[in-house]
Amino acid sequence: MSRRAIVSGGSIGGLFAASLLRKSGWEVTVLERSETELSGRGAGIVTHDILNRLIRETGATTEDLGVQVHERVVYDRSGHEVARRPLPQVVTSWDRVHSLLRARQPAGSYRLGVNVTGYRDRGGSVQVMTDTGSIEADILIGADGFRSAVRGQMLPQVQSIYSGYVVWRALANEADLSEQVRKSVFPYFALYLPSGTQIVGYPIAGPGNDLRPGHRRFNFVWYLPVESEDLRDMLTDSAGRQHGLSIPPPLVRPDVAARGAALARRLLPPQFVEILDKSEQPFFTPIYDHLSPSFAAGRVALAGDAACVARPHIGMGVTKAACDAEALARHLATHGDPADALAAYSDERQPAARLAMDAARRLGAMIFEGQGANSDGRSNANMECIVAETAVVPVQG
Ligand SMILES: Cc1cc2nc3c(=O)[nH]c(=O)nc-3n(C[C@H](O)[C@H](O)[C@H](O)COP(=O)(O)OP(=O)(O)OC[C@H]3O[C@@H](n4cnc5c(N)ncnc54)[C@H](O)[C@@H]3O)c2cc1C
């Protein structure tokens, strides 16, 4: 029986799908739109046991995956510690996970610069259209991210929903930080939880996965409400061009970055202001989410962010994409008909994604609860819940 799969999208979701399908005997080609190797996208990634297991299932190692943190520490506006809770976790970077998986792709199976434009499901096979021609396969996996072209054809009604807030992200070199910040914040999963804004930060490896003390970086994540009208302005570059859902970091206008920095000085504890000041090119991303009502139609399936984006509070984007890939490979191994396998995959993973999306929405809503009170971050009524559930795999309640 022929078993040929095309994966659209060569980021983490696509690489997990390719690796795990290949392991169960599929011949897989990954088509990635980017002309150049992907790197430096995103920043920190929180890992979970299930993610570590699935990385190992691809054949990659999880040795030296990232930095081990042991505790979560909450700070107030003046930078004093409010609470400390044990929660061991390994925190790593997008680059690290991507390069581990990318290194395992056989030569010729990963094609850069190929833009998937659509598909035709012929019943017994699927024709995948690209900018440069078409390819015949048994199945197509759309792992082409939150603006997925595959989803755009399969489920054109699915739209990303703006959450009402953005996230500013930045990376500061450990070596550039003052001794006080290196001691009081750097080793921890750090949080600042006043009403109306939120900070999460943690150490990750330095460039080239350098885990040596003094060579690592601190990953800074700052959630901040922005009205839709202001967002449109923030998404407009210096040439007056308005970018749809997000703007490439180098195109963020200097006055937008300066306003962000001024706001940080007004709102944040001194340690986080220092981290932000010492970061190279902080950038913002509007927070959206979406959930496809089905993850498959015939011989075509969606995986990772193409299928569902949960807000980042649960730190599950990569783990969810890995779990999608595992379920795809398992169902394809146990059903004779690929369309039946993909339908079973959808039945399993769509409700799991809903659970993740709802859990992330609940955590996101807590940023705005108790407006007015708790302006110094000392009396957040949801503190225990936020500390226990941020970047943790949600369980059915
Ligand atoms: C602020 C923030 C913090 C986050 N923190 C975490 C965290 O702590 N932990 C975590 O697990 N996740 C986190 N995430 C989410 C995580 O980055 C993604 O969920 C994860 O990378 C899975 O993405 P993906 O591979 O499905 O899609 P993407 O990474 O979006 O990749 C899609 C790929 O498809 C390619 N592509 C697009 N269209 C086409 C086309 N037509 N043809 C061919 N190729 C195409 C793109 O070039 C891209 O390479 C965070 C996200 C944000 C915004």
Tab-separated table of C-alpha atoms and ligand atoms in Angstrom:
chain	number	residue	atom	x	y	z
A	1	MET	CA	0.000	0.000	0.000
A	2	SER	CA	1.276	3.458	-0.869
A	3	ARG	CA	1.922	5.681	2.150
A	4	ARG	CA	3.069	9.069	1.022
A	5	ALA	CA	2.418	12.189	3.112
A	6	ILE	CA	2.982	15.864	2.425
A	7	VAL	CA	3.382	18.137	5.430
A	8	SER	CA	2.792	21.835	4.756
A	9	GLY	CA	4.928	23.870	7.180
A	10	GLY	CA	8.382	23.020	8.491
A	11	SER	CA	8.224	24.576	11.928
A	12	ILE	CA	7.935	22.564	15.130
A	13	GLY	CA	4.450	21.175	14.422
A	14	GLY	CA	5.407	20.042	10.911
A	15	LEU	CA	8.662	18.493	12.069
A	16	PHE	CA	6.965	16.482	14.802
A	17	ALA	CA	4.372	15.218	12.329
A	18	ALA	CA	7.030	14.312	9.750
A	19	SER	CA	9.264	12.547	12.265
A	20	LEU	CA	6.532	10.474	13.905
A	21	LEU	CA	4.820	9.527	10.614
A	22	ARG	CA	8.135	8.478	9.144
A	23	LYS	CA	8.750	6.282	12.182
A	24	SER	CA	5.582	4.351	11.394
A	25	GLY	CA	6.594	3.764	7.792
A	26	TRP	CA	5.305	6.788	5.897
A	27	GLU	CA	7.331	8.510	3.251
A	28	VAL	CA	7.079	12.176	4.178
A	29	THR	CA	8.034	15.398	2.420
A	30	VAL	CA	7.920	18.669	4.341
A	31	LEU	CA	7.194	21.818	2.305
A	32	GLU	CA	8.263	25.020	4.048
A	33	ARG	CA	7.423	28.409	2.580
A	34	SER	CA	10.439	30.188	4.060
A	35	GLU	CA	13.394	30.443	1.645
A	36	THR	CA	15.877	30.185	4.514
A	37	GLU	CA	16.248	27.841	7.459
A	38	LEU	CA	13.950	28.828	10.313
A	39	SER	CA	15.715	30.146	13.373
A	40	GLY	CA	15.450	32.712	16.120
A	41	ARG	CA	11.669	32.767	16.009
A	42	GLY	CA	9.850	33.034	19.301
A	43	ALA	CA	11.947	32.780	22.372
A	44	GLY	CA	11.360	30.680	25.477
A	45	ILE	CA	9.469	27.412	25.543
A	46	VAL	CA	8.366	25.707	28.731
A	47	THR	CA	8.669	21.935	28.536
A	48	HIS	CA	6.407	19.263	29.968
A	49	ASP	CA	7.006	15.522	30.585
A	50	ILE	CA	4.887	14.590	27.581
A	51	LEU	CA	6.901	16.916	25.315
A	52	ASN	CA	10.171	15.360	26.487
A	53	ARG	CA	8.797	11.880	25.796
A	54	LEU	CA	7.650	12.830	22.288
A	55	ILE	CA	10.977	14.507	21.452
A	56	ARG	CA	12.687	11.233	22.403
A	57	GLU	CA	10.172	9.317	20.252
A	58	THR	CA	11.395	11.214	17.220
A	59	GLY	CA	14.853	9.794	17.997
A	60	ALA	CA	16.258	13.116	19.260
A	61	THR	CA	17.835	13.490	22.671
A	62	THR	CA	16.456	15.531	25.553
A	63	GLU	CA	19.837	15.719	27.258
A	64	ASP	CA	20.783	19.357	27.848
A	65	LEU	CA	17.371	20.365	26.563
A	66	GLY	CA	17.301	23.555	28.614
A	67	VAL	CA	17.654	25.201	31.991
A	68	GLN	CA	16.238	23.513	35.086
A	69	VAL	CA	14.252	25.867	37.304
A	70	HIS	CA	13.047	24.685	40.700
A	71	GLU	CA	10.816	27.416	42.035
A	72	ARG	CA	8.288	30.027	41.007
A	73	VAL	CA	8.704	33.407	42.682
A	74	VAL	CA	6.160	36.243	42.663
A	75	TYR	CA	7.340	39.870	43.095
A	76	ASP	CA	5.549	43.074	43.996
A	77	ARG	CA	5.803	46.495	42.336
A	78	SER	CA	8.855	47.455	44.363
A	79	GLY	CA	10.581	44.180	43.501
A	80	HIS	CA	10.135	42.419	46.828
A	81	GLU	CA	9.233	38.769	46.979
A	82	VAL	CA	5.534	38.084	47.650
A	83	ALA	CA	5.446	34.300	47.361
A	84	ARG	CA	7.626	31.331	46.477
A	85	ARG	CA	6.340	27.891	45.433
A	86	PRO	CA	8.235	24.759	44.327
A	87	LEU	CA	7.583	23.711	40.693
A	88	PRO	CA	10.527	22.060	38.960
A	89	GLN	CA	10.491	22.499	35.169
A	90	VAL	CA	12.948	22.571	32.293
A	91	VAL	CA	12.689	25.748	30.229
A	92	THR	CA	14.214	25.872	26.792
A	93	SER	CA	14.007	27.826	23.574
A	94	TRP	CA	12.107	27.514	20.310
A	95	ASP	CA	15.437	27.324	18.479
A	96	ARG	CA	16.631	24.401	20.542
A	97	VAL	CA	13.522	22.268	19.971
A	98	HIS	CA	13.372	23.172	16.291
A	99	SER	CA	17.032	22.361	15.633
A	100	LEU	CA	16.784	18.991	17.423
A	101	LEU	CA	13.918	17.939	15.153
A	102	ARG	CA	15.292	19.569	12.006
A	103	ALA	CA	18.569	17.653	12.347
A	104	ARG	CA	16.652	14.366	12.070
A	105	GLN	CA	15.049	15.068	8.670
A	106	PRO	CA	16.549	12.891	5.933
A	107	ALA	CA	18.296	14.743	3.103
A	108	GLY	CA	15.866	15.838	0.397
A	109	SER	CA	12.757	15.351	2.553
A	110	TYR	CA	12.595	18.973	3.759
A	111	ARG	CA	12.114	21.516	0.993
A	112	LEU	CA	12.557	25.213	1.692
A	113	GLY	CA	10.947	27.929	-0.413
A	114	VAL	CA	7.835	25.920	-1.333
A	115	ASN	CA	4.550	27.706	-0.672
A	116	VAL	CA	1.485	25.462	-0.464
A	117	THR	CA	-1.449	27.253	-2.081
A	118	GLY	CA	-4.215	24.659	-1.902
A	119	TYR	CA	-5.206	21.056	-2.490
A	120	ARG	CA	-7.655	18.862	-4.341
A	121	ASP	CA	-8.965	15.828	-2.458
A	122	ARG	CA	-9.545	13.191	-5.143
A	123	GLY	CA	-10.960	10.572	-2.761
A	124	GLY	CA	-8.210	7.999	-3.305
A	125	SER	CA	-5.376	10.549	-3.105
A	126	VAL	CA	-4.750	14.251	-2.608
A	127	GLN	CA	-3.165	16.705	-5.013
A	128	VAL	CA	-1.165	19.399	-3.217
A	129	MET	CA	-0.778	22.678	-5.102
A	130	THR	CA	2.277	24.872	-4.601
A	131	ASP	CA	3.670	28.016	-6.218
A	132	THR	CA	5.924	25.827	-8.323
A	133	GLY	CA	3.642	22.953	-9.325
A	134	SER	CA	1.598	20.169	-7.768
A	135	ILE	CA	2.462	16.974	-5.905
A	136	GLU	CA	0.377	13.837	-5.487
A	137	ALA	CA	0.169	12.187	-2.054
A	138	ASP	CA	-2.025	9.929	0.064
A	139	ILE	CA	-2.544	12.526	2.774
A	140	LEU	CA	-1.816	16.201	3.409
A	141	ILE	CA	-1.050	17.530	6.893
A	142	GLY	CA	-1.542	21.292	7.255
A	143	ALA	CA	1.008	22.312	9.902
A	144	ASP	CA	1.295	25.761	8.386
A	145	GLY	CA	0.604	27.853	11.462
A	146	PHE	CA	-2.169	30.128	12.673
A	147	ARG	CA	-2.736	31.672	9.212
A	148	SER	CA	-2.782	28.216	7.589
A	149	ALA	CA	-3.555	28.144	3.870
A	150	VAL	CA	-4.734	24.536	4.245
A	151	ARG	CA	-7.238	25.576	6.924
A	152	GLY	CA	-8.190	28.581	4.808
A	153	GLN	CA	-9.414	26.186	2.128
A	154	MET	CA	-10.851	23.542	4.468
A	155	LEU	CA	-12.568	25.869	6.962
A	156	PRO	CA	-12.618	29.423	5.598
A	157	GLN	CA	-15.007	30.525	8.368
A	158	VAL	CA	-12.400	30.016	11.140
A	159	GLN	CA	-10.952	33.375	12.181
A	160	SER	CA	-8.400	34.336	14.809
A	161	ILE	CA	-9.986	36.186	17.741
A	162	TYR	CA	-8.074	39.087	19.316
A	163	SER	CA	-7.838	38.696	23.103
A	164	GLY	CA	-7.624	42.426	23.904
A	165	TYR	CA	-3.983	42.280	24.909
A	166	VAL	CA	-0.512	41.957	23.436
A	167	VAL	CA	2.647	40.382	24.717
A	168	TRP	CA	5.986	42.176	24.697
A	169	ARG	CA	8.834	39.685	24.568
A	170	ALA	CA	12.545	40.206	24.988
A	171	LEU	CA	15.750	38.313	25.764
A	172	ALA	CA	18.494	39.739	28.009
A	173	ASN	CA	21.964	38.251	28.295
A	174	GLU	CA	22.697	36.913	31.772
A	175	ALA	CA	26.139	38.551	31.665
A	176	ASP	CA	24.619	42.013	31.110
A	177	LEU	CA	22.391	41.864	34.186
A	178	SER	CA	23.303	43.406	37.546
A	179	GLU	CA	24.342	41.041	40.294
A	180	GLN	CA	21.135	41.855	42.159
A	181	VAL	CA	18.944	40.749	39.224
A	182	ARG	CA	21.122	37.719	38.546
A	183	LYS	CA	20.580	36.581	42.136
A	184	SER	CA	17.017	37.641	42.870
A	185	VAL	CA	15.224	36.907	39.573
A	186	PHE	CA	17.366	35.075	37.025
A	187	PRO	CA	17.290	31.535	38.528
A	188	TYR	CA	13.531	31.432	38.906
A	189	PHE	CA	10.306	31.171	37.001
A	190	ALA	CA	9.449	34.738	37.914
A	191	LEU	CA	6.005	36.365	38.001
A	192	TYR	CA	4.553	39.800	38.630
A	193	LEU	CA	0.763	39.702	39.080
A	194	PRO	CA	-0.871	43.103	39.594
A	195	SER	CA	-4.307	43.752	38.117
A	196	GLY	CA	-4.331	44.788	34.477
A	197	THR	CA	-0.943	43.489	33.385
A	198	GLN	CA	1.286	40.463	33.972
A	199	ILE	CA	4.914	39.411	33.745
A	200	VAL	CA	6.294	35.899	33.346
A	201	GLY	CA	10.028	35.318	32.931
A	202	TYR	CA	12.542	32.512	33.115
A	203	PRO	CA	16.133	31.685	32.156
A	204	ILE	CA	16.871	29.910	28.891
A	205	ALA	CA	20.064	28.836	27.120
A	206	GLY	CA	22.263	31.397	25.440
A	207	PRO	CA	23.007	31.428	21.689
A	208	GLY	CA	24.085	27.996	20.411
A	209	ASN	CA	22.289	26.327	23.350
A	210	ASP	CA	24.941	27.551	25.751
A	211	LEU	CA	23.821	26.399	29.202
A	212	ARG	CA	26.908	27.603	31.094
A	213	PRO	CA	26.205	30.032	33.949
A	214	GLY	CA	26.982	33.525	32.732
A	215	HIS	CA	26.181	32.633	29.100
A	216	ARG	CA	22.436	32.094	29.353
A	217	ARG	CA	19.606	34.540	28.658
A	218	PHE	CA	16.471	35.648	30.486
A	219	ASN	CA	13.200	35.335	28.605
A	220	PHE	CA	10.856	38.230	29.360
A	221	VAL	CA	7.106	37.971	28.665
A	222	TRP	CA	4.884	40.961	29.472
A	223	TYR	CA	1.128	40.931	28.827
A	224	LEU	CA	-0.471	44.329	28.361
A	225	PRO	CA	-4.011	45.317	27.307
A	226	VAL	CA	-4.261	47.269	24.034
A	227	GLU	CA	-7.558	48.482	22.509
A	228	SER	CA	-8.195	47.296	18.946
A	229	GLU	CA	-7.841	50.849	17.590
A	230	ASP	CA	-4.464	51.360	19.303
A	231	LEU	CA	-3.412	47.936	18.074
A	232	ARG	CA	-4.031	48.988	14.476
A	233	ASP	CA	-1.687	51.923	15.058
A	234	MET	CA	0.962	49.693	16.677
A	235	LEU	CA	0.754	47.365	13.669
A	236	THR	CA	1.492	50.234	11.288
A	237	ASP	CA	5.133	50.570	10.216
A	238	SER	CA	7.126	53.768	9.621
A	239	ALA	CA	6.172	53.722	5.924
A	240	GLY	CA	2.476	53.836	6.913
A	241	ARG	CA	1.809	50.230	5.941
A	242	GLN	CA	-0.703	48.520	8.172
A	243	HIS	CA	0.166	44.873	8.908
A	244	GLY	CA	-2.786	42.538	9.355
A	245	LEU	CA	-2.511	40.350	12.425
A	246	SER	CA	1.105	40.891	13.492
A	247	ILE	CA	4.115	42.983	12.504
A	248	PRO	CA	7.667	41.676	11.936
A	249	PRO	CA	9.848	42.841	14.895
A	250	PRO	CA	12.228	44.977	12.754
A	251	LEU	CA	9.243	46.983	11.453
A	252	VAL	CA	7.911	48.036	14.869
A	253	ARG	CA	8.036	51.880	14.802
A	254	PRO	CA	10.586	53.440	17.192
A	255	ASP	CA	7.849	55.533	18.868
A	256	VAL	CA	5.831	52.353	19.580
A	257	ALA	CA	8.880	50.720	21.166
A	258	ALA	CA	9.628	53.913	23.125
A	259	ARG	CA	6.054	54.074	24.437
A	260	GLY	CA	6.339	50.429	25.550
A	261	ALA	CA	9.591	51.170	27.372
A	262	ALA	CA	8.095	54.244	29.089
A	263	LEU	CA	5.087	52.234	30.209
A	264	ALA	CA	7.367	49.535	31.572
A	265	ARG	CA	9.203	52.103	33.694
A	266	ARG	CA	5.877	53.336	35.055
A	267	LEU	CA	4.302	49.920	35.734
A	268	LEU	CA	6.927	47.280	36.417
A	269	PRO	CA	9.201	46.226	39.292
A	270	PRO	CA	12.771	47.551	38.919
A	271	GLN	CA	14.273	44.147	38.113
A	272	PHE	CA	12.002	43.725	35.106
A	273	VAL	CA	12.641	47.277	33.922
A	274	GLU	CA	16.361	46.458	33.984
A	275	ILE	CA	15.831	43.202	32.085
A	276	LEU	CA	13.805	45.019	29.441
A	277	ASP	CA	16.336	47.872	29.194
A	278	LYS	CA	19.150	45.384	28.652
A	279	SER	CA	17.313	43.350	26.025
A	280	GLU	CA	18.023	43.655	22.362
A	281	GLN	CA	15.012	44.702	20.298
A	282	PRO	CA	11.962	43.852	22.439
A	283	PHE	CA	9.030	43.022	20.175
A	284	PHE	CA	5.291	42.623	20.620
A	285	THR	CA	2.785	40.059	19.406
A	286	PRO	CA	-0.988	40.527	19.652
A	287	ILE	CA	-2.547	37.544	21.413
A	288	TYR	CA	-5.155	35.683	19.399
A	289	ASP	CA	-6.762	32.299	19.656
A	290	HIS	CA	-8.884	30.106	17.444
A	291	LEU	CA	-10.224	26.562	17.358
A	292	SER	CA	-11.167	24.686	14.207
A	293	PRO	CA	-14.468	22.810	14.573
A	294	SER	CA	-12.847	19.782	12.945
A	295	PHE	CA	-9.189	18.882	12.433
A	296	ALA	CA	-9.721	16.789	9.304
A	297	ALA	CA	-11.694	16.511	6.083
A	298	GLY	CA	-11.164	13.458	3.878
A	299	ARG	CA	-7.456	12.983	3.312
A	300	VAL	CA	-6.406	16.321	4.750
A	301	ALA	CA	-5.709	17.102	8.418
A	302	LEU	CA	-4.687	20.158	10.427
A	303	ALA	CA	-2.111	20.050	13.225
A	304	GLY	CA	-0.474	22.437	15.678
A	305	ASP	CA	-1.314	26.137	15.423
A	306	ALA	CA	-3.117	25.587	12.110
A	307	ALA	CA	-5.730	23.532	13.971
A	308	CYS	CA	-5.915	25.536	17.182
A	309	VAL	CA	-4.045	28.327	18.910
A	310	ALA	CA	-4.465	28.539	22.654
A	311	ARG	CA	-3.220	31.735	24.303
A	312	PRO	CA	0.339	31.337	25.545
A	313	HIS	CA	-0.481	31.321	29.288
A	314	ILE	CA	-0.491	27.535	29.458
A	315	GLY	CA	2.756	27.307	27.454
A	316	MET	CA	1.328	24.460	25.423
A	317	GLY	CA	1.794	25.421	21.761
A	318	VAL	CA	4.729	23.130	21.145
A	319	THR	CA	3.462	20.327	23.379
A	320	LYS	CA	0.034	20.464	21.738
A	321	ALA	CA	1.611	20.262	18.275
A	322	ALA	CA	3.684	17.261	19.408
A	323	CYS	CA	0.576	15.534	20.808
A	324	ASP	CA	-1.259	16.172	17.520
A	325	ALA	CA	1.593	14.507	15.645
A	326	GLU	CA	1.633	11.511	17.979
A	327	ALA	CA	-2.134	11.023	17.572
A	328	LEU	CA	-1.892	11.362	13.781
A	329	ALA	CA	0.800	8.684	13.567
A	330	ARG	CA	-1.074	6.360	15.953
A	331	HIS	CA	-4.420	6.588	14.113
A	332	LEU	CA	-2.778	6.226	10.712
A	333	ALA	CA	-1.062	3.073	11.990
A	334	THR	CA	-4.305	1.507	13.206
A	335	HIS	CA	-6.850	2.407	10.484
A	336	GLY	CA	-6.638	0.923	6.997
A	337	ASP	CA	-8.311	3.900	5.313
A	338	PRO	CA	-6.381	7.186	5.742
A	339	ALA	CA	-9.624	9.207	5.761
A	340	ASP	CA	-10.952	7.097	8.665
A	341	ALA	CA	-7.650	7.572	10.487
A	342	LEU	CA	-7.758	11.341	10.071
A	343	ALA	CA	-11.392	11.473	11.220
A	344	ALA	CA	-10.463	9.485	14.357
A	345	TYR	CA	-7.517	11.835	14.898
A	346	SER	CA	-9.834	14.829	14.697
A	347	ASP	CA	-12.307	13.253	17.142
A	348	GLU	CA	-9.511	12.781	19.661
A	349	ARG	CA	-7.542	16.010	19.294
A	350	GLN	CA	-10.232	18.645	18.719
A	351	PRO	CA	-11.705	18.261	22.238
A	352	ALA	CA	-8.183	18.198	23.717
A	353	ALA	CA	-7.417	21.464	21.964
A	354	ARG	CA	-10.657	22.980	23.262
A	355	LEU	CA	-9.613	22.063	26.804
A	356	ALA	CA	-6.265	23.812	26.261
A	357	MET	CA	-7.850	26.876	24.658
A	358	ASP	CA	-10.429	27.255	27.445
A	359	ALA	CA	-7.812	26.823	30.179
A	360	ALA	CA	-5.638	29.479	28.545
A	361	ARG	CA	-8.596	31.861	28.203
A	362	ARG	CA	-9.406	31.444	31.909
A	363	LEU	CA	-5.817	32.286	32.856
A	364	GLY	CA	-5.789	35.210	30.437
A	365	ALA	CA	-9.025	36.624	31.908
A	366	MET	CA	-7.409	36.647	35.355
A	367	ILE	CA	-5.025	39.388	34.201
A	368	PHE	CA	-7.975	41.771	34.163
A	369	GLU	CA	-9.791	40.664	37.298
A	370	GLY	CA	-9.903	42.974	40.320
A	371	GLN	CA	-9.112	46.109	38.305
A	372	GLY	CA	-8.179	48.944	40.630
A	373	ALA	CA	-7.317	46.719	43.568
A	374	ASN	CA	-3.949	44.966	43.709
A	375	SER	CA	-2.111	47.688	41.819
A	376	ASP	CA	1.163	46.703	43.514
A	377	GLY	CA	0.875	42.960	42.827
A	378	ARG	CA	0.716	42.020	46.517
A	379	SER	CA	-2.901	40.887	46.778
A	380	ASN	CA	-3.905	39.019	43.624
A	381	ALA	CA	-6.892	36.868	44.639
A	382	ASN	CA	-5.987	34.368	41.872
A	383	MET	CA	-2.305	34.170	42.720
A	384	GLU	CA	-2.251	30.505	43.787
A	385	CYS	CA	-4.154	29.469	40.667
A	386	ILE	CA	-1.955	31.535	38.318
A	387	VAL	CA	1.245	30.263	39.932
A	388	ALA	CA	0.062	26.634	39.814
A	389	GLU	CA	-1.467	26.645	36.309
A	390	THR	CA	0.684	28.968	34.180
A	391	ALA	CA	2.702	26.921	31.668
A	392	VAL	CA	1.335	23.669	33.071
A	393	VAL	CA	-0.588	21.033	31.077
A	394	PRO	CA	-4.296	21.562	31.879
A	395	VAL	CA	-6.292	18.615	33.172
A	396	GLN	CA	-10.000	17.968	32.672
A	397	GLY	CA	-11.729	19.692	35.643
B	1	LIG	C1	4.110	34.932	23.201
B	1	LIG	C2	4.126	33.474	22.865
B	1	LIG	C3	4.661	32.615	23.790
B	1	LIG	C4	4.672	31.257	23.522
B	1	LIG	N1	5.166	30.438	24.485
B	1	LIG	C5	5.117	29.138	24.288
B	1	LIG	C6	5.584	28.243	25.295
B	1	LIG	O1	6.046	28.604	26.374
B	1	LIG	N2	5.511	26.946	25.041
B	1	LIG	C7	5.001	26.476	23.866
B	1	LIG	O2	4.948	25.267	23.707
B	1	LIG	N3	4.565	27.284	22.896
B	1	LIG	C8	4.593	28.588	23.062
B	1	LIG	N4	4.120	29.397	22.076
B	1	LIG	C9	3.491	28.810	20.863
B	1	LIG	C10	4.437	28.120	19.891
B	1	LIG	O3	5.416	29.023	19.414
B	1	LIG	C11	3.676	27.444	18.696
B	1	LIG	O4	2.468	26.964	19.164
B	1	LIG	C12	4.486	26.272	18.135
B	1	LIG	O5	5.655	26.761	17.536
B	1	LIG	C13	3.742	25.347	17.111
B	1	LIG	O6	3.641	25.980	15.928
B	1	LIG	P1	3.340	25.287	14.501
B	1	LIG	O7	4.515	24.509	13.995
B	1	LIG	O8	2.042	24.597	14.527
B	1	LIG	O9	3.173	26.602	13.637
B	1	LIG	P2	4.250	27.730	13.302
B	1	LIG	O10	5.374	27.718	14.259
B	1	LIG	O11	3.480	28.984	13.121
B	1	LIG	O12	4.825	27.258	11.914
B	1	LIG	C14	4.109	27.276	10.711
B	1	LIG	C15	5.121	27.066	9.595
B	1	LIG	O13	4.430	26.912	8.377
B	1	LIG	C16	5.060	27.708	7.380
B	1	LIG	N5	4.024	28.045	6.408
B	1	LIG	C17	2.998	28.912	6.576
B	1	LIG	N6	2.227	28.930	5.478
B	1	LIG	C18	2.780	28.064	4.596
B	1	LIG	C19	2.425	27.645	3.294
B	1	LIG	N7	1.343	28.145	2.675
B	1	LIG	N8	3.216	26.730	2.689
B	1	LIG	C20	4.315	26.222	3.305
B	1	LIG	N9	4.692	26.583	4.545
B	1	LIG	C21	3.931	27.495	5.188
B	1	LIG	C22	5.585	28.913	8.134
B	1	LIG	O14	6.639	29.542	7.440
B	1	LIG	C23	6.051	28.263	9.434
B	1	LIG	O15	7.371	27.823	9.373
B	1	LIG	C24	4.126	30.761	22.290
B	1	LIG	C25	3.605	31.633	21.344
B	1	LIG	C26	3.599	32.988	21.625
B	1	LIG	C27	3.029	33.939	20.600
